[in-house]
Coordinates of C-alpha atoms and ligand atoms in Angstrom, one line a residue:
M1 CA 2.6 205.2 -50.1
R2 CA 3.6 201.7 -49.9
M3 CA 5.0 200.3 -53.3
S4 CA 6.4 203.7 -54.4
G5 CA 8.3 203.5 -57.8
R6 CA 8.1 199.6 -57.9
L7 CA 7.3 198.7 -61.3
G8 CA 5.8 195.1 -61.7
L9 CA 3.1 193.1 -63.8
V10 CA 0.5 191.3 -62.6
T11 CA -1.4 188.5 -64.7
A12 CA -4.8 187.3 -64.8
A13 CA -5.3 190.9 -63.5
A14 CA -8.7 191.9 -65.6
S15 CA -10.9 190.4 -63.0
G16 CA -11.3 189.1 -59.0
M17 CA -8.2 189.0 -57.3
G18 CA -5.7 190.3 -59.7
R19 CA -8.0 193.2 -60.8
A20 CA -8.3 194.5 -57.1
G21 CA -4.2 193.6 -56.5
A22 CA -3.3 195.7 -59.6
I23 CA -5.3 198.3 -59.0
R24 CA -4.2 198.7 -54.7
F25 CA -0.5 198.5 -56.1
A26 CA -1.0 201.3 -58.4
R27 CA -2.8 203.2 -55.8
E28 CA 0.1 202.7 -53.3
G29 CA 2.4 204.1 -56.3
A30 CA 3.6 201.2 -58.5
A31 CA 3.8 200.8 -62.4
V32 CA 1.7 198.0 -63.0
A33 CA 1.4 196.0 -66.4
V34 CA -2.0 194.4 -66.6
V35 CA -2.2 191.0 -68.0
D36 CA -4.9 188.9 -69.1
I37 CA -6.5 187.3 -72.4
D38 CA -9.4 189.7 -71.6
A39 CA -8.5 192.6 -73.5
E40 CA -12.0 194.5 -72.6
G41 CA -11.1 193.6 -68.9
V42 CA -7.6 194.7 -69.4
A43 CA -9.0 198.3 -71.3
R44 CA -11.2 198.9 -67.9
V45 CA -8.7 198.2 -65.4
V46 CA -5.7 200.0 -67.3
E47 CA -8.2 203.0 -67.8
E48 CA -9.7 203.0 -64.1
I49 CA -5.5 203.3 -62.8
N50 CA -5.0 205.9 -65.1
G51 CA -7.7 207.6 -65.0
A52 CA -7.0 207.8 -61.3
G53 CA -3.7 209.4 -61.9
G54 CA -1.6 206.1 -61.8
T55 CA 0.3 204.3 -63.9
A56 CA -0.5 201.0 -65.9
I57 CA -0.3 199.4 -69.4
G58 CA -2.5 196.6 -71.0
L59 CA -0.4 193.1 -71.8
I60 CA -3.4 191.3 -73.8
G61 CA -2.8 187.7 -74.4
D62 CA -3.0 183.7 -73.8
L63 CA -0.9 183.0 -71.0
T64 CA -0.9 179.5 -72.0
D65 CA 0.8 180.7 -75.2
D66 CA 4.7 180.4 -73.9
D67 CA 6.1 183.4 -76.0
F68 CA 3.6 185.9 -74.6
S69 CA 4.3 184.2 -70.9
R70 CA 8.2 185.3 -72.2
A71 CA 6.8 188.7 -73.6
I72 CA 5.2 190.2 -70.8
V73 CA 8.4 190.4 -68.4
H74 CA 10.2 192.4 -71.1
D75 CA 7.0 194.5 -72.7
A76 CA 6.9 195.5 -69.0
A77 CA 10.6 196.3 -68.2
K78 CA 10.9 198.2 -71.6
A79 CA 7.5 200.6 -70.6
F80 CA 8.6 201.2 -67.2
G81 CA 12.3 201.0 -67.3
G82 CA 12.7 197.7 -65.3
L83 CA 11.2 195.0 -63.6
D84 CA 10.6 194.7 -59.3
F85 CA 7.7 192.4 -59.1
A86 CA 5.6 190.0 -60.4
W87 CA 2.3 188.8 -58.7
M88 CA 1.9 185.6 -61.3
H89 CA -1.7 184.8 -60.3
A90 CA -3.2 183.1 -63.4
G91 CA -4.9 179.5 -63.2
H92 CA -7.7 177.4 -63.5
P93 CA -9.2 175.1 -61.7
G94 CA -8.5 172.0 -63.8
P95 CA -10.7 168.9 -63.8
A96 CA -13.1 167.7 -61.0
R97 CA -13.4 164.0 -61.3
V98 CA -10.4 161.7 -61.6
E99 CA -12.2 158.4 -63.3
G100 CA -12.8 159.5 -66.5
M101 CA -10.8 162.6 -66.3
D102 CA -10.7 165.2 -69.4
M103 CA -6.9 165.6 -69.7
E104 CA -7.3 168.0 -72.5
V105 CA -8.8 169.8 -69.1
W106 CA -6.3 168.4 -66.8
D107 CA -3.4 169.8 -69.3
L108 CA -5.1 173.4 -69.6
G109 CA -5.1 173.2 -65.7
V110 CA -1.3 172.7 -65.8
D111 CA -0.6 174.9 -68.2
L112 CA -2.0 177.9 -66.1
N113 CA -1.3 177.4 -62.9
L114 CA 2.3 176.2 -63.6
R115 CA 3.6 176.3 -67.0
T116 CA 3.1 180.2 -67.4
I117 CA 4.9 181.0 -63.8
A118 CA 7.7 178.6 -64.6
I119 CA 8.3 180.5 -68.0
T120 CA 7.8 183.9 -66.7
T121 CA 10.0 183.5 -63.6
G122 CA 12.8 182.0 -65.8
E123 CA 12.6 185.4 -67.5
A124 CA 12.1 188.0 -64.8
L125 CA 15.1 186.6 -62.4
P126 CA 17.5 188.3 -65.1
V127 CA 15.6 191.3 -65.3
M128 CA 14.8 191.4 -61.9
R129 CA 18.7 191.4 -61.1
K130 CA 19.4 194.2 -62.1
R131 CA 17.1 195.9 -59.6
S132 CA 17.4 195.5 -55.7
N133 CA 14.3 194.2 -53.9
G134 CA 12.5 192.0 -56.4
A135 CA 9.5 190.4 -55.3
L136 CA 7.8 187.5 -57.0
L137 CA 4.2 186.5 -55.8
Y138 CA 2.5 183.4 -57.0
T139 CA -1.0 182.2 -56.2
S140 CA -2.3 178.6 -54.7
S141 CA -5.1 177.9 -52.8
I142 CA -6.0 176.6 -49.4
A143 CA -6.1 173.2 -52.2
G144 CA -2.4 173.7 -52.7
I145 CA -1.6 173.2 -48.3
K146 CA -4.7 170.6 -47.8
G147 CA -6.2 167.4 -49.3
S148 CA -9.5 168.1 -50.7
D149 CA -11.8 165.3 -52.1
R150 CA -13.7 167.6 -54.6
S151 CA -10.0 168.6 -56.3
P152 CA -7.4 165.6 -56.2
A153 CA -5.8 167.5 -59.5
Y154 CA -6.3 171.3 -58.9
S155 CA -4.1 170.2 -55.2
A156 CA -1.9 168.7 -57.4
M157 CA -1.1 171.4 -59.1
K158 CA -1.7 174.3 -56.1
F159 CA 0.7 171.9 -54.2
G160 CA 3.0 172.4 -57.1
V161 CA 2.7 175.9 -57.3
V162 CA 3.6 176.2 -53.0
G163 CA 6.9 173.6 -53.9
W164 CA 8.1 176.2 -56.6
T165 CA 7.4 178.8 -54.6
R166 CA 9.2 177.5 -51.6
S167 CA 12.4 175.9 -53.5
L168 CA 12.3 179.1 -55.4
A169 CA 12.9 181.0 -52.5
Q170 CA 15.7 179.4 -51.1
R171 CA 17.2 179.7 -55.0
V172 CA 17.1 183.1 -55.3
A173 CA 17.4 184.8 -51.8
K174 CA 21.0 185.2 -52.1
D175 CA 20.1 187.8 -55.6
G176 CA 17.6 189.6 -53.2
I177 CA 14.8 188.4 -54.7
R178 CA 12.2 187.2 -52.2
A179 CA 9.3 185.0 -53.5
N180 CA 6.0 183.9 -52.2
V181 CA 2.6 182.6 -52.3
I182 CA -0.4 183.5 -51.2
C183 CA -3.3 180.8 -51.0
P184 CA -6.6 181.8 -50.7
G185 CA -9.7 180.1 -49.5
G186 CA -13.0 180.6 -51.6
V187 CA -12.7 184.3 -53.1
D188 CA -16.0 185.7 -54.4
T189 CA -14.8 185.9 -58.1
P190 CA -16.2 184.6 -61.6
M191 CA -13.8 181.7 -60.9
L192 CA -15.0 180.5 -58.0
R193 CA -18.6 179.6 -59.9
T194 CA -16.4 178.2 -62.6
F195 CA -14.8 175.9 -59.8
V196 CA -18.4 174.7 -58.2
A197 CA -20.0 174.1 -61.4
R198 CA -17.5 171.7 -62.8
P199 CA -18.9 168.5 -63.8
D200 CA -18.1 165.5 -60.9
Q201 CA -19.4 162.6 -59.7
D202 CA -21.2 163.3 -56.9
S203 CA -23.0 165.8 -58.7
T204 CA -23.8 169.1 -57.9
H205 CA -22.9 170.1 -61.4
N206 CA -26.9 170.6 -63.0
M207 CA -27.7 173.3 -60.0
D208 CA -26.8 176.9 -60.5
P209 CA -23.5 177.8 -59.3
E210 CA -25.2 180.6 -57.3
E211 CA -26.9 177.8 -55.2
I212 CA -24.0 176.0 -54.3
I213 CA -21.9 178.8 -53.6
A214 CA -24.9 179.6 -51.0
T215 CA -25.2 176.0 -49.6
R216 CA -21.8 176.0 -48.8
R217 CA -21.9 179.2 -46.9
A218 CA -22.5 177.0 -43.9
G219 CA -18.7 175.9 -44.7
Y220 CA -16.9 179.0 -44.1
P221 CA -15.8 179.7 -40.7
M222 CA -16.3 183.0 -41.2
G223 CA -19.7 182.4 -42.8
R224 CA -18.6 184.0 -46.4
P225 CA -16.1 183.9 -49.0
A226 CA -13.2 186.7 -49.4
Q227 CA -13.9 189.7 -51.4
P228 CA -11.0 190.3 -53.9
D229 CA -9.9 193.3 -51.7
E230 CA -8.9 191.2 -48.9
L231 CA -6.8 189.0 -51.1
A232 CA -5.1 192.5 -52.7
N233 CA -4.3 193.7 -49.5
A234 CA -2.2 190.6 -48.1
A235 CA -0.7 190.5 -51.9
L236 CA 0.4 194.2 -51.1
F237 CA 1.7 193.4 -48.0
L238 CA 3.8 190.3 -49.4
L239 CA 5.1 192.6 -52.5
S240 CA 6.1 195.6 -50.8
S241 CA 9.5 196.1 -48.5
E242 CA 7.2 195.8 -45.0
A243 CA 8.2 191.7 -45.8
S244 CA 11.4 192.2 -46.3
Y245 CA 12.0 189.3 -44.2
V246 CA 8.9 187.2 -45.5
N247 CA 10.6 184.6 -47.9
G248 CA 9.5 181.2 -49.0
A249 CA 6.2 181.8 -47.2
A250 CA 2.4 180.0 -48.0
L251 CA 0.2 182.6 -46.7
A252 CA -3.4 181.1 -46.0
V253 CA -5.8 183.7 -46.6
D254 CA -9.1 181.6 -46.0
G255 CA -10.8 183.0 -43.3
A256 CA -9.6 180.3 -40.4
M257 CA -10.8 177.7 -43.2
T258 CA -7.7 175.5 -42.7
A259 CA -6.8 177.1 -39.4
Ligands
LIG1 N1 -11.7 182.5 -56.6 C1 -11.1 181.5 -56.0 O1 -12.0 181.1 -55.1 C2 -9.9 181.0 -55.7 C3 -9.6 180.2 -54.7 C4 -8.4 179.7 -54.8 C5 -7.5 180.3 -55.8 N2 -7.8 180.7 -56.8 C6 -6.7 181.1 -57.8 O2 -7.3 182.6 -58.0 C7 -6.7 182.6 -59.4 C8 -7.8 183.0 -59.9 O3 -8.2 184.4 -59.8 P1 -9.8 184.9 -59.6 O4 -10.6 184.2 -58.4 O5 -9.4 186.6 -58.9 O6 -10.5 184.8 -60.9 P2 -10.9 185.5 -62.0 O7 -12.1 184.3 -62.6 O8 -11.5 186.8 -61.3 O9 -10.4 186.0 -63.1 C9 -9.5 184.9 -64.0 C10 -8.8 186.0 -64.5 O10 -7.8 185.1 -65.7 C11 -7.9 185.3 -66.9 N3 -7.1 184.6 -68.2 C12 -8.3 183.3 -67.7 N4 -7.3 182.6 -68.7 C13 -6.5 182.9 -69.3 C14 -5.3 182.7 -70.4 N5 -5.3 181.7 -70.9 N6 -4.6 183.6 -70.5 C15 -4.5 184.8 -69.6 N7 -5.7 185.6 -68.7 C16 -6.7 184.0 -68.6 C17 -9.3 185.7 -67.4 O11 -9.9 186.4 -68.5 C18 -9.7 186.5 -65.7 O12 -9.7 188.1 -66.2 C19 -6.0 181.4 -59.8 O13 -4.6 180.9 -59.7 C20 -7.0 180.4 -59.0 O14 -6.4 179.2 -58.8 C21 -9.2 181.5 -56.4

């Protein structure tokens, strides 16, 4: 098993890529704290993992709450006896508009894309230093490596996640802790629906999100968005010891979108 004996947490793990990752890591032998605001979703994922003979606990709360972003580290470490890895996957599309931007949505985007990862990371480092082979993983986007006219605000935040990861990797490498970031293109999850349906000036927003996704399919080099498992597989590699010399990498998993 590729994550045997590893102890960790995944945020935004009640749905989509986070859910797929939590289940995948557990299947590969990791103990996983499933972190999300959606209590029912968390319960389902925890039950699925434990029911299959794996080890999971649920940590339910709002990652815009600084105390919760801190507590998840200690709650997971207490339950499992330490912490080796953390996939800080939670994020938010932010506002699509530039003129007339909704600054509350901007703040929510900054909180969920950047603030929570800074807090959780700061709390996790001393805990991870107590064990060897710590691995941090973040989620950016192709919007974090390439500009997009649809999303200046989201790009600002997701470029920030890449910058954070690259700098942090250099800072903590000597502690035996790696930090990498995954950059998905479109992934078939609820967030993709939220993303495409944001109110914007070029206004496709009165269209049904499924219709928007269907009209944009031709824009995918592979003719389709990714499935969550395809991102979970990449996350598994980056968090496992197979990636022992992959550090500070921003891995595009985007079906050639940015190639
Ligand atoms: N889906 C895509 O097309 C896509 C593409 C690139 C990057 N991303 C990034 O992936 C991540 C989202 O993942 P997904 O697509 O798997 O999403 P998803 O919609 O499947 O799941 C998002 C999860 O986040 C949880 N959540 C929302 N607000 C929260 C909060 N305040 N506190 C705790 N949990 C909260 C939700 O309950 C949900 O379970 C984000 O970082 C996003 O920027 C997504």
